[in-house]
Coordinates of C-alpha atoms in Angstrom, one line a residue:
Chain A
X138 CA 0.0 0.0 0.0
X139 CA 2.9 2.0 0.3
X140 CA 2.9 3.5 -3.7
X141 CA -1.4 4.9 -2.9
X142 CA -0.5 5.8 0.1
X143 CA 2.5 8.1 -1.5
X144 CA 0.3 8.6 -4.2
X145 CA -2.2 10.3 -1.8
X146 CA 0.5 12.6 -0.2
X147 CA 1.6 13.8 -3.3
X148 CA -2.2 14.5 -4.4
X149 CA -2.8 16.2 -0.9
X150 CA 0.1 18.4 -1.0
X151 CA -0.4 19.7 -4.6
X152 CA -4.0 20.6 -4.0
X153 CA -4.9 21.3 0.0
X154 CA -4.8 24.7 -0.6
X155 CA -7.2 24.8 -3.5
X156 CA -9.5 22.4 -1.7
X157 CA -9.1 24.1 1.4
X158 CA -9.9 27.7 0.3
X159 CA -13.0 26.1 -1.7
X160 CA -14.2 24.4 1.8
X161 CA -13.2 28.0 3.6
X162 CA -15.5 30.0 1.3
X163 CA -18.4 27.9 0.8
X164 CA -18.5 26.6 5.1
X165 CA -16.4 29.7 6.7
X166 CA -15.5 27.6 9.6
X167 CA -12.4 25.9 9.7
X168 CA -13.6 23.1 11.2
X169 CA -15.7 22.1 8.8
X170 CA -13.6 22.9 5.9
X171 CA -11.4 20.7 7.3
X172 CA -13.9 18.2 7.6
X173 CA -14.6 18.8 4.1
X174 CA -11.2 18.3 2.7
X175 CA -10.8 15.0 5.0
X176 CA -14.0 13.6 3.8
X177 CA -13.2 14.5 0.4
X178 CA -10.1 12.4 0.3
X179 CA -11.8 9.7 1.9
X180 CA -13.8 10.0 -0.8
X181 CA -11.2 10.0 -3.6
X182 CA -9.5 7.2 -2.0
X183 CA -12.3 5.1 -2.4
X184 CA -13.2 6.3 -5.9
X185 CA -9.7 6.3 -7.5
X186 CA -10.7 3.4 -9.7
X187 CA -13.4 5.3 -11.4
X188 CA -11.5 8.7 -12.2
X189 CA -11.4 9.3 -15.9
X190 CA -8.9 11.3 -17.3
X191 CA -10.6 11.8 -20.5
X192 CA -13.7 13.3 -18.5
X193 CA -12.1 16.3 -16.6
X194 CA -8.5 16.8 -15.1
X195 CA -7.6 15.2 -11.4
X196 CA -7.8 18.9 -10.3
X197 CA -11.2 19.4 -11.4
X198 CA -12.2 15.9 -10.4
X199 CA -10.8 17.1 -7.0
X200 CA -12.3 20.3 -6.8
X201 CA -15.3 18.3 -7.5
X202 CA -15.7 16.2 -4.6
X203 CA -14.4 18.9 -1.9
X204 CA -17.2 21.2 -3.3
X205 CA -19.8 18.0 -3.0
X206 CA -18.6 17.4 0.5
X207 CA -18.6 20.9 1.7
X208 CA -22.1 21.7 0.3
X209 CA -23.1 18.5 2.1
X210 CA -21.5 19.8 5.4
X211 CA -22.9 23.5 5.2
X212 CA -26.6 21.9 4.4
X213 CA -26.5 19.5 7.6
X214 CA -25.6 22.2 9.7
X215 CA -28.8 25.1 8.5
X216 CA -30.8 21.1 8.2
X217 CA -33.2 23.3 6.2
X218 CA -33.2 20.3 3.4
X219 CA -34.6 17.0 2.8
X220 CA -31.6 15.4 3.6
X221 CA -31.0 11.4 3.7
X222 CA -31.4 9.8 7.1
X223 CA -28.4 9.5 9.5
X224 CA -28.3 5.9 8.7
X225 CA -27.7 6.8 5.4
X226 CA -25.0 9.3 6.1
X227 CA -21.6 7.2 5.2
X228 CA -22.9 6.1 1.9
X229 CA -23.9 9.6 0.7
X230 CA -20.3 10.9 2.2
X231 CA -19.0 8.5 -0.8
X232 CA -21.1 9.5 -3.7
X233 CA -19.3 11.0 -6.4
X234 CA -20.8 14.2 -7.6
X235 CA -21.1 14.2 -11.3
X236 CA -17.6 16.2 -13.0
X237 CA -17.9 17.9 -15.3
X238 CA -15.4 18.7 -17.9
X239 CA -13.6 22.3 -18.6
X240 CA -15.2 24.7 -20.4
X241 CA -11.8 26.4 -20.8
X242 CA -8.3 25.8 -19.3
X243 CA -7.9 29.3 -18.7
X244 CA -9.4 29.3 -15.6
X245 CA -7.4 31.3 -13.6
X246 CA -9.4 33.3 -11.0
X247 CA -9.0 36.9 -12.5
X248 CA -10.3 34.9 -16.1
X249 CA -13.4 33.7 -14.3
X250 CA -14.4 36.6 -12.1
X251 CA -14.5 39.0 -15.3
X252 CA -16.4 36.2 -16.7
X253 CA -18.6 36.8 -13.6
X254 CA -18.9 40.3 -13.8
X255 CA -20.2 40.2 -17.3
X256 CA -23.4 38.8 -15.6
X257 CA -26.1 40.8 -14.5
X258 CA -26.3 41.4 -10.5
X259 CA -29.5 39.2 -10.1
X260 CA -27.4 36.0 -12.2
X261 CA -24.3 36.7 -10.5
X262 CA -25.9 36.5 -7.2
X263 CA -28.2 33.7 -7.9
X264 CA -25.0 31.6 -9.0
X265 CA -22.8 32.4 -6.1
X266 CA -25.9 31.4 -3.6
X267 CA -26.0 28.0 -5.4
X268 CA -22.6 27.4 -5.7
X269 CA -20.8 29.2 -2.7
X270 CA -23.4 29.3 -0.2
X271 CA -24.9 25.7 -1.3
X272 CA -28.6 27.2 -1.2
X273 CA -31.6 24.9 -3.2
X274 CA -33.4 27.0 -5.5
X275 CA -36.1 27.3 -2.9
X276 CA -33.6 29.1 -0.6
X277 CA -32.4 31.0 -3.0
X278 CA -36.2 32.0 -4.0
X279 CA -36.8 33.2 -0.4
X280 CA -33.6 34.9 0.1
X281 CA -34.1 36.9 -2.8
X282 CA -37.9 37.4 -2.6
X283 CA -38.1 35.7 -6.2
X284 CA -40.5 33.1 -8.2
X285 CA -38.9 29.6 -8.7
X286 CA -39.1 30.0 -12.3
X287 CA -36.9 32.9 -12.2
X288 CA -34.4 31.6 -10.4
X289 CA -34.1 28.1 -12.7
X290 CA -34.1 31.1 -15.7
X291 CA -31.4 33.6 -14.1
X292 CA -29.3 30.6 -13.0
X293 CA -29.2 29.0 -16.6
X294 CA -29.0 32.3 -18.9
X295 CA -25.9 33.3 -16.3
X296 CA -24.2 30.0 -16.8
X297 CA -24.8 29.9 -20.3
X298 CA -23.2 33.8 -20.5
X299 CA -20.6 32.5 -18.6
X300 CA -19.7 29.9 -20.9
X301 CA -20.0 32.4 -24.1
X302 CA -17.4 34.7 -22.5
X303 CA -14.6 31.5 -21.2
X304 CA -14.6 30.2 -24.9
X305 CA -14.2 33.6 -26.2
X306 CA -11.0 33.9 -24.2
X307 CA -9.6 29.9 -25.5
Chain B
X271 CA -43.6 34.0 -4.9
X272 CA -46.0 32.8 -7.6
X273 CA -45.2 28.8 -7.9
X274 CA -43.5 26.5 -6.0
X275 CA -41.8 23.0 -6.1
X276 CA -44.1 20.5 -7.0
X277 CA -43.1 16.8 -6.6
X278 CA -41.7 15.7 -9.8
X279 CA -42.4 11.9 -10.6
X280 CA -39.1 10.3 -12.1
X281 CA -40.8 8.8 -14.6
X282 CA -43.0 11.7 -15.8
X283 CA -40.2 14.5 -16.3
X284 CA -39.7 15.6 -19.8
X285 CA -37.1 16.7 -21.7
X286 CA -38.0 20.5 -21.4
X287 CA -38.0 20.1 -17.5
X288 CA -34.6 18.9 -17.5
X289 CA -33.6 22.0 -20.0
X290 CA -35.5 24.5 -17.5
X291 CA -33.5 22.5 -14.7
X292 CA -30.2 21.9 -15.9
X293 CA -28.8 25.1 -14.3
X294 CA -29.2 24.1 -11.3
X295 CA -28.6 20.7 -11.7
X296 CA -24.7 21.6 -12.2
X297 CA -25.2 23.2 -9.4
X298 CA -26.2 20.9 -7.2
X299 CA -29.1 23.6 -6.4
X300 CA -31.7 21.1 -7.1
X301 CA -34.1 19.4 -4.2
X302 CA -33.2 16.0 -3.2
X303 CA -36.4 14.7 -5.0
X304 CA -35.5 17.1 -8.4
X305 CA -31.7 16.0 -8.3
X306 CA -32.7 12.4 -8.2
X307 CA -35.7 13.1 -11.1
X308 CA -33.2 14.7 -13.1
X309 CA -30.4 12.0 -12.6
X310 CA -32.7 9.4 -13.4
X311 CA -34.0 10.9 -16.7
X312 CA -30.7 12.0 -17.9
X313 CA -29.9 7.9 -17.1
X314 CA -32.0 6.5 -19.8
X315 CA -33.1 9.4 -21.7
X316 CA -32.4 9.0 -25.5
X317 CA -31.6 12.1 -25.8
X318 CA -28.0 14.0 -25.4
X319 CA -29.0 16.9 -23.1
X320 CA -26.1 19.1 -24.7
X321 CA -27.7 21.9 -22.2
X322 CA -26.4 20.1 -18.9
X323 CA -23.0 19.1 -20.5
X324 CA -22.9 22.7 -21.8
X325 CA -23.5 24.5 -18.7
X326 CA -21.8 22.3 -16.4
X327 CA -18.5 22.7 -18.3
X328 CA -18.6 26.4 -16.3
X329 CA -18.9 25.0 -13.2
X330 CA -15.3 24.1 -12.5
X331 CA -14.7 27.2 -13.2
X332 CA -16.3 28.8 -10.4
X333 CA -14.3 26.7 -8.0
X334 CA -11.1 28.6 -8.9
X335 CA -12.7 32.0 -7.6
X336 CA -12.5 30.8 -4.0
X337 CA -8.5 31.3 -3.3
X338 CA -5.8 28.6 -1.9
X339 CA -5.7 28.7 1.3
X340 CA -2.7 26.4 3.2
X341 CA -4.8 24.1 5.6
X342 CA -4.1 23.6 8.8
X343 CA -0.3 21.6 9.3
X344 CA -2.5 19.4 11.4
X345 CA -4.9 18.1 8.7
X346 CA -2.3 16.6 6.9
X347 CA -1.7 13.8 8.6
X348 CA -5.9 13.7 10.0
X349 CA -6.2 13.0 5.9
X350 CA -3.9 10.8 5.9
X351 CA -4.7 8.8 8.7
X352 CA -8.8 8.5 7.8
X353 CA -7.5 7.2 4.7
X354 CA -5.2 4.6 6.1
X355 CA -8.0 3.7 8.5
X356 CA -10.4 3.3 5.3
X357 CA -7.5 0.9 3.7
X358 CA -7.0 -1.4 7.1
X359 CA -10.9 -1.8 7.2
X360 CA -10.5 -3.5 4.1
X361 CA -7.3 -5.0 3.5
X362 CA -5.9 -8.5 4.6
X363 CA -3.8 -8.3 7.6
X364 CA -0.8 -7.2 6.7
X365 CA 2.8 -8.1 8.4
X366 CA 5.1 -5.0 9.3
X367 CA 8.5 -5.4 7.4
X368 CA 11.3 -3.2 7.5
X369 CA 12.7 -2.4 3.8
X370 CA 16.6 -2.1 2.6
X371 CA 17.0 0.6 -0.3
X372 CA 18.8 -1.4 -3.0
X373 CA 22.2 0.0 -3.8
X374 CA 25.5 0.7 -2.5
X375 CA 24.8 4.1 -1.7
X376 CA 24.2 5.7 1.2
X377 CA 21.3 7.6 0.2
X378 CA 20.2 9.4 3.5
X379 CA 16.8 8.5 2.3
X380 CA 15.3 6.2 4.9
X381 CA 12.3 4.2 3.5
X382 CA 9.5 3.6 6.7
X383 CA 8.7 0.2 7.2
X384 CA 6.2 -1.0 4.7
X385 CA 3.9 -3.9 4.8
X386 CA 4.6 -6.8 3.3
X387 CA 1.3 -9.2 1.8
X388 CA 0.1 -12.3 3.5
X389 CA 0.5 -14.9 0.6
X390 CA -2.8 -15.3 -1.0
X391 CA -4.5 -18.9 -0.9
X392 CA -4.8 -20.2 -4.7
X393 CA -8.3 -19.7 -4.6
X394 CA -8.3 -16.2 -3.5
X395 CA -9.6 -13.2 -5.9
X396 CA -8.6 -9.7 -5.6
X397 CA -11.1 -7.5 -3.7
X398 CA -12.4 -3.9 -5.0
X399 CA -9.8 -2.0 -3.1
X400 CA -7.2 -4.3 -4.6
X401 CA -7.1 -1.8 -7.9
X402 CA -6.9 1.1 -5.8
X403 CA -3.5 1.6 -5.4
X404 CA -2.9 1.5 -9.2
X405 CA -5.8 3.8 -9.5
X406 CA -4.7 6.1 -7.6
X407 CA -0.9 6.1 -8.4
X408 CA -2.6 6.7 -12.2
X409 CA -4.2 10.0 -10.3
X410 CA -0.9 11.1 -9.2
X411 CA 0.9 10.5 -13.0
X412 CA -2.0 12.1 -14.5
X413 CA -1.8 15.0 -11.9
X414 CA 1.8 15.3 -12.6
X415 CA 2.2 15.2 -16.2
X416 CA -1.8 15.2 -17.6
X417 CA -2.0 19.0 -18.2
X418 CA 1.7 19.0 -19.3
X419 CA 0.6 16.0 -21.8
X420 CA -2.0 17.7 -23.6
X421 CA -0.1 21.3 -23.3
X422 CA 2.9 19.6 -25.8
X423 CA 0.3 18.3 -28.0
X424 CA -0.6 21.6 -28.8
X425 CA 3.4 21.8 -29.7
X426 CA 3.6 19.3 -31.8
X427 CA 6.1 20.1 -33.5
X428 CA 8.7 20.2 -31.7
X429 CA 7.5 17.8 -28.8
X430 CA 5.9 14.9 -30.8
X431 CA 8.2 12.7 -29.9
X432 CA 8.4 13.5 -26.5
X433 CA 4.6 13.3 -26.6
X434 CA 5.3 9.8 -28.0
X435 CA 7.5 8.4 -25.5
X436 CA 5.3 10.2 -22.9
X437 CA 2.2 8.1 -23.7
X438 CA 3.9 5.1 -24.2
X439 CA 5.5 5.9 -20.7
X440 CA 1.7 6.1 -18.8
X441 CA 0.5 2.9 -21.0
X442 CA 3.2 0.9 -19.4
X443 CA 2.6 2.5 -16.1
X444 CA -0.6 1.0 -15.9
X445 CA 0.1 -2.6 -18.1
X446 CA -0.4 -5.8 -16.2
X447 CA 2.6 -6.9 -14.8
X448 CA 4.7 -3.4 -15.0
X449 CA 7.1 -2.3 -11.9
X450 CA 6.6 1.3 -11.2
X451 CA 8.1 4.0 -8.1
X452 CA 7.0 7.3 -7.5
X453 CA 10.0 9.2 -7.9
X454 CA 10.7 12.5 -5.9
X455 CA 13.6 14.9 -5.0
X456 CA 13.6 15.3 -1.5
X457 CA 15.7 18.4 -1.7
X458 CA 12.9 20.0 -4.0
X459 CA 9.0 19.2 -3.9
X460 CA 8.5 20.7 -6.9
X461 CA 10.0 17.7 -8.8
X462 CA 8.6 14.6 -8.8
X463 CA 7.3 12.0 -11.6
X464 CA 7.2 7.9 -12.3
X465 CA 9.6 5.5 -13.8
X466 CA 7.8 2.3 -15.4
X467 CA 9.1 -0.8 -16.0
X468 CA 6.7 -3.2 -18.6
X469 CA 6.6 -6.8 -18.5
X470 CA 8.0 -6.7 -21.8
X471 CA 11.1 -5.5 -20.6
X472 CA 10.6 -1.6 -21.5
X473 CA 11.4 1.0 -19.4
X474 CA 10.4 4.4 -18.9
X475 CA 11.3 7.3 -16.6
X476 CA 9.2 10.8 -16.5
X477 CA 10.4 13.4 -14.4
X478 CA 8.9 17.1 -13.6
X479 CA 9.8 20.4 -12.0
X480 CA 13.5 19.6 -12.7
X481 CA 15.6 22.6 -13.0
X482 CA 18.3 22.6 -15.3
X483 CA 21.4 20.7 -14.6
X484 CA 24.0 23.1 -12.7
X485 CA 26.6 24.0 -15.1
X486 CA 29.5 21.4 -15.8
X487 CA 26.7 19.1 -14.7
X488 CA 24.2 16.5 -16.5
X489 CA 21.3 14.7 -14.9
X490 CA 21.9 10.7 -15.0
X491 CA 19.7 7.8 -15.0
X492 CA 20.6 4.4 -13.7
X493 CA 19.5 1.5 -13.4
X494 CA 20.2 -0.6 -9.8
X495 CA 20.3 -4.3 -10.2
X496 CA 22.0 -6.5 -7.6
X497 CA 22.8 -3.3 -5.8
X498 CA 25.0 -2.5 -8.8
X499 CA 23.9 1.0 -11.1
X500 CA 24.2 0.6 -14.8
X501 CA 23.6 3.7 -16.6
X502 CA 20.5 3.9 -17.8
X503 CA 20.6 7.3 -20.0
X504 CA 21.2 11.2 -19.6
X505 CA 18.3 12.6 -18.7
X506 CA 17.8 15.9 -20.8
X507 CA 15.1 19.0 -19.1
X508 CA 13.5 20.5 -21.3
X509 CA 12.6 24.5 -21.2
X510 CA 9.6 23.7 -19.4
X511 CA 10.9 21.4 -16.9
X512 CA 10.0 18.0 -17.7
X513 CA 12.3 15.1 -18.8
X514 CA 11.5 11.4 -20.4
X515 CA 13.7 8.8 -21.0
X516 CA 12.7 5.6 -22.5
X517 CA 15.5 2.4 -22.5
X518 CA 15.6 -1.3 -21.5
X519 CA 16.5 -1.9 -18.2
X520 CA 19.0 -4.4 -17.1
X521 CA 17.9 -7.9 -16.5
X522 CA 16.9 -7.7 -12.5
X523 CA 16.2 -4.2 -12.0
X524 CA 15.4 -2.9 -8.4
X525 CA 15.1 0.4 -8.1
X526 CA 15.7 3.7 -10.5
X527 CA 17.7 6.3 -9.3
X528 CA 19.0 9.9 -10.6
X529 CA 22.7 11.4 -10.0
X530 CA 24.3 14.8 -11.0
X531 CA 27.1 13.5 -13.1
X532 CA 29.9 15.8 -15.0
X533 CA 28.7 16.6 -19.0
X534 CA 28.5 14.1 -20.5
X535 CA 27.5 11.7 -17.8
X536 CA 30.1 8.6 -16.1
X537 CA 30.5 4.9 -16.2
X538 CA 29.8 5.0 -12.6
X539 CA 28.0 7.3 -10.5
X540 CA 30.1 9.8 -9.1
X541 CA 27.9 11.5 -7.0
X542 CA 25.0 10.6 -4.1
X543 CA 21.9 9.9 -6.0
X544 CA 18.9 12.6 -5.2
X545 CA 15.9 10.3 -6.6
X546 CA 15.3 6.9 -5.8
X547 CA 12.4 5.0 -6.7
X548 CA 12.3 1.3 -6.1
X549 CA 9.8 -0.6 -8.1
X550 CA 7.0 -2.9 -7.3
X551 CA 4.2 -4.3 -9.0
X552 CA 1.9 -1.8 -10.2
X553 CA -1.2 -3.6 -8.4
X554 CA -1.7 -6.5 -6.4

C-alpha cells in the first residue's frame, strides 16, 4: 500500500490549498472545511478506480468532490433540506458528484471573475448562492424574494453567458 | 412568490423540465427529490442533453474564484490517517517489514517500514480496493504530467516525440505486470514523476519540475540491479521542466535512481543519487 499511500501525499500536498480555500468560502469555519477536505479524500481514495482522465482533469475531479462534500456539510448544519437519514449518512459521504469537464483551461481566478462580472447582479448573485453558499433553488427564491421559475431562468442564462465569454477567451 | 416545487415523478419529467433545470442541476441547487428526477432521466433518456453538458462545463470554473488557502499543518496527517484507516478496514492483515533501499549508496533517504502481503490462498480473488493503489498512483501521474501531456500536444512540433515516449510511458505505467516507483527529489517538492518498467522489458522514466542541470553538470539515469547502477541514460530538461527517457532496463532491475554527473555523464555514479524509486508491482 505504500505507492497509494505516497500517491495520496503527493495528491494532498499539490492541491490542499485549493480544496481548502474552496471548503473555507463555501463553510467559513475551519472546522468544517477541514472536515470537508478530509471527507473528500476519503472520498477519492475510495473512488480512484473510477476517475477518468478523459472526462475532466484530477484537479477538477478534485475540486469536484471537496465542493460535494462541503455543500453536504454546510446543508446538515442550517438542516433546512430534505436530507438522507443518518443511517444513510456514510454512503452519501461516498457519492461521487457528477464532473464535469472544462469549459476552458484558462481558468485562472482573474479569467473567471470578469467572466462573472459580465453577468447581471441578479445572475451573479443567484449563481454564487448556489454554488458558494450551497442554497436549493427554494432558498435562494426566499432569500431573494423571487419566483422559482426565475431563479431556474437567471441561473441557466448566467451559466450559459458565462460559458460564451470563457470560450471567447480559448 | 408565484409557484412553487411541485413533486416531480421520475418517470413523468420531460425533456423540457430537465432543460428548464439543468442550471441548477450543475449546481447541485436542485431538491433531493428534483436532483434524483433529473439523474434518473438523464440515465435512460435517449436524448444527449447538450444543455447540462454545456453549462456544467462552467462549473469548474467557479471553484477557482474561491483562493488557496494552506490548511491547517495538522490536517495533513488527519487526511492521511482517515485514509489509512479506510484501507485497514478493508485489506488482509498485513505483516510490518522493515525495507533495505537497494544499492550501495548511502542515500540518507530512509524508507519507513512498509507492509509486506500475506501470501494469497490459490483460490483467493482480488477485492475492490485491490485496484486502488494503481488507481490512484494513475491520479498522481496524470496530476503530474496530464495537463503537461495535452499542453505539448498543442506543440507538436517540436515535442511529438516526447509526446510519444510520454504516452507510451503512462500505458506501461498502468500494463499488467509493469514495476513502477513514484519518484521525488527530496531536496525540491516541486520535482517529482514515475519511472515504469513493462513486463516486456521496456522502461520508462518521467520526471517534472526539474531545474536545469548546474553548469559542468548532467542529470543521469541508472539503473540498480544487484545493488550495482548501470547507466540507464542522460536525462535531458527540457525548457519547461520535464524530462523522459525511454530504455531497456538491465535484466533484475530494483530500483531507479537519478545522480548529477559531469557533462556528458560517467560509467559509474560519481555522486550521491537525489531520486530513488524502487519498483514494485503496479497492483496486487
Amino acid at each position: 500500500m505504500q505507492a497509494d499511500t505516497e500517491a495520496l501525499s503527493e495528491l494532498y500536498d499539490r492541491y490542499q490549498a485549493s480544496m481548502y480555500g474552496l471548503a473555507m468560502r463555501i463553510t467559513n469555519d475551519a472546522q468544517i472545511a477541514q472536515d470537508a477536505v478530509q471527507e473528500a479524500f476519503v472520498g477519492v481514495w475510495r473512488n480512484a478506480a473510477r476517475y477518468s482522465a478523459a472526462r475532466a482533469s484530477v484537479r477538477t475531479w478534485l475540486m469536484s468532490i471537496t465542493h460535494h462534500r462541503a455543500i453536504d456539510l454546510v446543508r446538515r448544519r442550517r438542516a433546512t433540506v430534505a436530507l438522507p437519514e443518518a443511517g444513510e449518512t456514510v454512503a452519501a459521504a461516498l457519492t461521487v458528484p457528477d464532473v464535469w469537464t472544462e469549459v476552458s483551461r484558462s481558468m485562472d481566478s482573474d479569467t473567471v471573475r470578469e467572466a462573472m462580472a459580465h453577468l447581471p447582479e441578479a445572475q451573479r448573485q443567484a449563481i454564487e448562492l448556489a454554488y458558494f453558499h450551497g442554497l436549493t433553488q427554494v432558498e435562494i427564491a426566499e432569500r431573494t424574494q423571487s419566483p422559482l421559475g426565475t431563479i431556474k431562468s437567471r441561473v441557466r442564462l448566467g451559466l450559459q453567458t458565462m460559458r460564451r465569454h470563457l470560450e471567447d477567451l480559448e | 412568490m408565484n409557484d412553487a416545487v411541485r413533486p416531480i415523478d421520475t418517470v413523468q419529467i420531460t425533456c423540457e423540465e430537465v432543460a428548464e433545470l439543468a442550471g441548477l442541476y450543475v449546481l447541485d441547487a436542485l431538491e433531493p427529490a428534483e436532483r434524483a428526477a433529473v439523474a434518473a432521466h438523464l440515465g435512460t433518456c435517449r436524448e444527449a442533453h447538450e444543455e447540462v453538458r454545456e453549462l456544467g462545463s462552467v462549473v469548474p470554473a467557479l471553484a477557482s474564484m474561491a483562493p488557496p488557502i494552506d490548511a491547517p499543518g495538522a490536517l495533513r496527517a488527519r487526511v492521511l490517517d482517515a485514509v489509512a484507516r479506510e484501507a485497514t478496514l478493508s485489506a488482509p492483515t498485513p505483516v510490518a517489514a522493515s525495507r533495505k533501499l537497494p544499492g550501495r549508496f548511502s542515500t540518507g533517504l530512509t524508507e519507513p517500514a512498509r507492509p509486506l502481503r500475506v501470501p494469497a490462498p490459490a483460490t483467493w480473488r482480488p477485492p475492490a480496493w485491490a485496484s486502488w493503489g494503481a488507481a490512484m498512483v494513475a491520479v498522481l501521474v496524470l496530476a503530474v504530467v496530464g495537463v503537461w501531456g495535452l499542453g505539448i500536444q498543442q506543440r507538436a512540433d517540436t515535442a511529438e516525440q516526447r509526446a510519444e515516449v510520454l504516452a507510451q510511458a503512462i500505458a506501461a505505467f498502468a500494463e499488467p505486470g509493469s514495476s513502477v516507483a513514484i519518484l521525488r527529489d527530496s531536496a525540491n517538492p516541486d520535482a517529482s514523476g514515475f519511472a515504469a518498467v513493462s513486463a516486456d522489458g521496456r522502461a520508462y522514466l518521467v520526471m517534472v519540475g526539474l531545474p536545469e542541470a548546474p553548469a559542468g553538470q548532467t542529470y543521469q539515469a541508472w539503473y540498480m540491479a544487484n545493488d550495482q547502477p548501470v547507466s540507464a541514460g542522460l536525462l535531458t530538461v527540457d525548457a519547461d521542466g520535464y524530462a523522459v527517457l525511454a530504455g531497456q532496463p538491465v535484466p533484475g532491475t530494483q530500483a531507479v535512481v537519478l545522480t548529477r554527473e559531469p557533462t556528458g555523464g560517467s560509467e559509474q555514479p560519481t555522486s550521491e543519487p537525489f531520486v530513488v524509486g524502487e519498483l514494485r508491482p503496479a497492483a496486487a
